[in-house]
Tab-separated table of C-alpha atoms in Angstrom:
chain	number	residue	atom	x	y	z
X	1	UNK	CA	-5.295	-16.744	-21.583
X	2	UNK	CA	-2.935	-14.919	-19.061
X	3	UNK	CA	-4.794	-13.062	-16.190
X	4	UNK	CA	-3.806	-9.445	-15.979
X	5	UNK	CA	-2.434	-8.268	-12.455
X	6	UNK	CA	-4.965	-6.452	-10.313
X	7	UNK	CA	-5.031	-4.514	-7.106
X	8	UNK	CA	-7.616	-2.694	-5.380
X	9	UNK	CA	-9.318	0.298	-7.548
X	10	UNK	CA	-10.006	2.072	-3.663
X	11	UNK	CA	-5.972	2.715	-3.389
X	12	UNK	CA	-6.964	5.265	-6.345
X	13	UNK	CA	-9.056	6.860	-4.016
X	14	UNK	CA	-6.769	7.768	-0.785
X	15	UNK	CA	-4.386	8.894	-3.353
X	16	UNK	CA	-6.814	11.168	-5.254
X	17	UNK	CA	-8.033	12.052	-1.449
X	18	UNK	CA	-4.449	13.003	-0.162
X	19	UNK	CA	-3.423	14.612	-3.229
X	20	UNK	CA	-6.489	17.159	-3.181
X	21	UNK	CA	-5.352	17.575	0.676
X	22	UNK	CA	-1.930	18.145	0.006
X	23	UNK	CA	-3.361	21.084	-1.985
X	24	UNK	CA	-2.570	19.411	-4.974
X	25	UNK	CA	-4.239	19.093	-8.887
X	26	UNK	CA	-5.188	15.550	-8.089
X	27	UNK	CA	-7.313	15.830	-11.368
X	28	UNK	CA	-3.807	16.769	-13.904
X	29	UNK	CA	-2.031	14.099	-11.654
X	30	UNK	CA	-4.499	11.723	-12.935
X	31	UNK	CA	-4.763	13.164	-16.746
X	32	UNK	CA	-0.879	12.914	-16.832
X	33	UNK	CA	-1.372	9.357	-16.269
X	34	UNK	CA	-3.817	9.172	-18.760
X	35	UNK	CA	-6.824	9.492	-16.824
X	36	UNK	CA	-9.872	11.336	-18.292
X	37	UNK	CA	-12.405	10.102	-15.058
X	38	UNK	CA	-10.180	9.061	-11.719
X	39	UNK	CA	-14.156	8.569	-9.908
X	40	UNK	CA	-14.806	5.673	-11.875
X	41	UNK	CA	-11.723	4.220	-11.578
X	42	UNK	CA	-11.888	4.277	-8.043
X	43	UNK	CA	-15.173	2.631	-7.685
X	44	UNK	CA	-13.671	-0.507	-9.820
X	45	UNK	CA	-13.478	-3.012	-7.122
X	46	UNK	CA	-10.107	-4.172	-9.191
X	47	UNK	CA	-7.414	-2.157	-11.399
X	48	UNK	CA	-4.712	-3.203	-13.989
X	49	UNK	CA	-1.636	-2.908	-12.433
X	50	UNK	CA	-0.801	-1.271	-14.707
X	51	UNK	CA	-2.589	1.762	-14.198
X	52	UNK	CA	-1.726	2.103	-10.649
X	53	UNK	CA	2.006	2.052	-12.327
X	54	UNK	CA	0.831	5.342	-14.140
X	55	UNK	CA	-0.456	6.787	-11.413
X	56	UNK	CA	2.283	6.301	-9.157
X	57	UNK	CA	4.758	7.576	-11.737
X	58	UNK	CA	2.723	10.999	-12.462
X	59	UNK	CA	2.460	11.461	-8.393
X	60	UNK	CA	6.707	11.271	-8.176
X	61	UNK	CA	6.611	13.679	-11.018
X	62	UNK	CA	4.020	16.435	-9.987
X	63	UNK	CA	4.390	15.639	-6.084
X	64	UNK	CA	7.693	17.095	-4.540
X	65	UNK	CA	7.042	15.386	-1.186
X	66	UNK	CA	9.358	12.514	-1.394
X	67	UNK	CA	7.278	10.755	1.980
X	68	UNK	CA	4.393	10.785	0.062
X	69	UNK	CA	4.004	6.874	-0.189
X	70	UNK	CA	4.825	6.561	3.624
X	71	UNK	CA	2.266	9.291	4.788
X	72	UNK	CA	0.103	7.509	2.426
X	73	UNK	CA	0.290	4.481	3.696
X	74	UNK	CA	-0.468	5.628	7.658
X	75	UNK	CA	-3.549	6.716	5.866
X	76	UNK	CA	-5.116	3.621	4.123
X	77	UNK	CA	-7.510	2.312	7.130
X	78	UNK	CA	-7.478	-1.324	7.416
X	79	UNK	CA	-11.143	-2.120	5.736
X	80	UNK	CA	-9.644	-0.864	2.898
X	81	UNK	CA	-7.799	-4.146	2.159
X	82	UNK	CA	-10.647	-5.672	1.279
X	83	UNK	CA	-10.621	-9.418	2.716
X	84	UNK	CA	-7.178	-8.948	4.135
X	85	UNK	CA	-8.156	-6.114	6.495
X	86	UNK	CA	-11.189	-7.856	7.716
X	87	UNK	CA	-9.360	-11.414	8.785
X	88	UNK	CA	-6.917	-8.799	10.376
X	89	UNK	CA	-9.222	-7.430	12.394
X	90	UNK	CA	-10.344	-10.380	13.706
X	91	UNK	CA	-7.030	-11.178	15.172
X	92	UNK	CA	-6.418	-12.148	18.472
X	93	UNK	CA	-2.619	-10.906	18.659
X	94	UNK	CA	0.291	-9.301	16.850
X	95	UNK	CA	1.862	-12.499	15.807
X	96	UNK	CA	-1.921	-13.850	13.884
X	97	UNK	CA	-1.927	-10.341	12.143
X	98	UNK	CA	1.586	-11.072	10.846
X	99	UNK	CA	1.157	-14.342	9.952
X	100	UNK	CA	-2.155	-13.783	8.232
X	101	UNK	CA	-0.253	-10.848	6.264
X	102	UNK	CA	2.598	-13.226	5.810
X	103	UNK	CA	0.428	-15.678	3.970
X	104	UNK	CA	-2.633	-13.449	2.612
X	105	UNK	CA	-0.770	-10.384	1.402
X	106	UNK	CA	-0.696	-11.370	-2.206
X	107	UNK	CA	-4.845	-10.305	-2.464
X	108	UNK	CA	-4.239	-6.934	-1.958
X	109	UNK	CA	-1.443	-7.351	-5.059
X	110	UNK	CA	-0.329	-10.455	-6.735
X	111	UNK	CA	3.446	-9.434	-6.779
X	112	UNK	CA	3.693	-8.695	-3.205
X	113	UNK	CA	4.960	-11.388	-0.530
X	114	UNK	CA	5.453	-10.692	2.950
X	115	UNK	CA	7.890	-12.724	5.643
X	116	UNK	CA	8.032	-12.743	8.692
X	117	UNK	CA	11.112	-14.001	11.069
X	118	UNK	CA	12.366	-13.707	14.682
X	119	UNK	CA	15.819	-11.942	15.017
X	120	UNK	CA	17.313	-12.666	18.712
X	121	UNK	CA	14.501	-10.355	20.486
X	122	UNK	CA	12.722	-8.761	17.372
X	123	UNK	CA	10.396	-9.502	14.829
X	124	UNK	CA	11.537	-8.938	10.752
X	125	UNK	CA	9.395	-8.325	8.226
X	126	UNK	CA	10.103	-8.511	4.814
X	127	UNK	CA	8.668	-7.488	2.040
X	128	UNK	CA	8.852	-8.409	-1.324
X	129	UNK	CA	7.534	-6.757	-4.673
X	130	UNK	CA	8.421	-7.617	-7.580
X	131	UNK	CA	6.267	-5.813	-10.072
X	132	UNK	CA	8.562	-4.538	-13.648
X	133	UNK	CA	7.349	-1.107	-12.003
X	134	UNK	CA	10.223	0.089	-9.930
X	135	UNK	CA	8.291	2.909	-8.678
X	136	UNK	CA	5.264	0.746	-7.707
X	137	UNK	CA	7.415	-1.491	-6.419
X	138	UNK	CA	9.196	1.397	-3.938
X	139	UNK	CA	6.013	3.038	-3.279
X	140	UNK	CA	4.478	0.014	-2.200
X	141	UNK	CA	7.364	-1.116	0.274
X	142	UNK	CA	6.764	2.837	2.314
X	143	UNK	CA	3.441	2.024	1.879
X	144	UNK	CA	3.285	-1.306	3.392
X	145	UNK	CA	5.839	-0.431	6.108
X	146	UNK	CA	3.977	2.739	7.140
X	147	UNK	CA	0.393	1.108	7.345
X	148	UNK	CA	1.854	-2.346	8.889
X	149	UNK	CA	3.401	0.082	11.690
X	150	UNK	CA	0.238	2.153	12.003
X	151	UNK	CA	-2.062	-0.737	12.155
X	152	UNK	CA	-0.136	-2.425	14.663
X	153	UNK	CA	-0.050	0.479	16.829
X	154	UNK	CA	-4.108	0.902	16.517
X	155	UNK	CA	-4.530	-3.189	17.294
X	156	UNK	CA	-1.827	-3.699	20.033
X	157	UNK	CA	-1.999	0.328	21.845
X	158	UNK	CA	1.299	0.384	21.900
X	159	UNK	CA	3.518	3.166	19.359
X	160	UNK	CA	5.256	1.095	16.845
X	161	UNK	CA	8.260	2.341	15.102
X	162	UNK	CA	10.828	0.470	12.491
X	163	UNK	CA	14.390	0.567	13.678
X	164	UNK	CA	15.392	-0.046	10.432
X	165	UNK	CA	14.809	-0.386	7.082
X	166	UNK	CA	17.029	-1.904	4.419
């Protein structure tokens, strides 16, 4: 039997969270993704992948905010990753935290991969998702980006800003 793709059910959460910040009907975001009881979902420890998929989709379609992902992202503290954000905080330097994301990113979501290579004087990351949800897969990528930067900037001290992102 085929395993289903999960992610974390808490993700739910910081969206239903930002959404009700933003001064937004979190709770008809969630219905138009076919959503009766978002609470319980977000106390699943796991979620279909599927379902995140909906959710994403009704946010780009209710939400006119198109940095909503990215802001969202900056948001997500790191103890929210479950596993991942705990074996990043026990990191000694900038270059363990990458390479622990590098190889360990596919916990927080099966279809993400993360690489990491030196470029003359800076560091590239890379991300790759490949879920058959392009808007997952594009909300994911400003998500990732924004809470790598963010994350780096709480561990190291120092502000942390992409140059560029392609």
């Amino acid at each position: 039997m085929l395993e289903r793709a999960t992610a974390y059910g808490i993700y739910l959460a910081y969206i239903d969270e930002y959404l009700k910040e933003l001064g937004e009907d979190s709770a008809a975001v969630f219905r138009a993704a076919g959503i009766t009881d978002p609470e319980a979902l977000q106390r699943l420890e796991r979620v279909e992948v599927e379902t995140l998929a909906e959710v994403i989709h009704s946010v780009n379609r209710h939400v006119r905010r198109s940095s909503f992902f990215l802001e969202l992202g900056a948001r997500i503290p790191l103890m929210a990753h479950g596993n991942l954000g705990s074996a990043i905080m026990a990191c000694k330097d900038v270059r363990t935290v990458m390479t622990i994301m590098e190889r360990y990113a596919a916990i927080v979501l099966p279809a993400v991969r993360l690489a990491l290579r030196q470029h003359k004087d800076e560091a590239v990351v890379e991300y790759q998702i490949s879920t058959p949800y392009p808007e997952l897969n594009i909300a994911l990528v400003e998500a990732f980006i924004s809470t790598t930067g963010y994350n780096v900037s709480l561990l190291t001290g120092q502000s942390f800003y992409p140059k560029r992102v392609c």
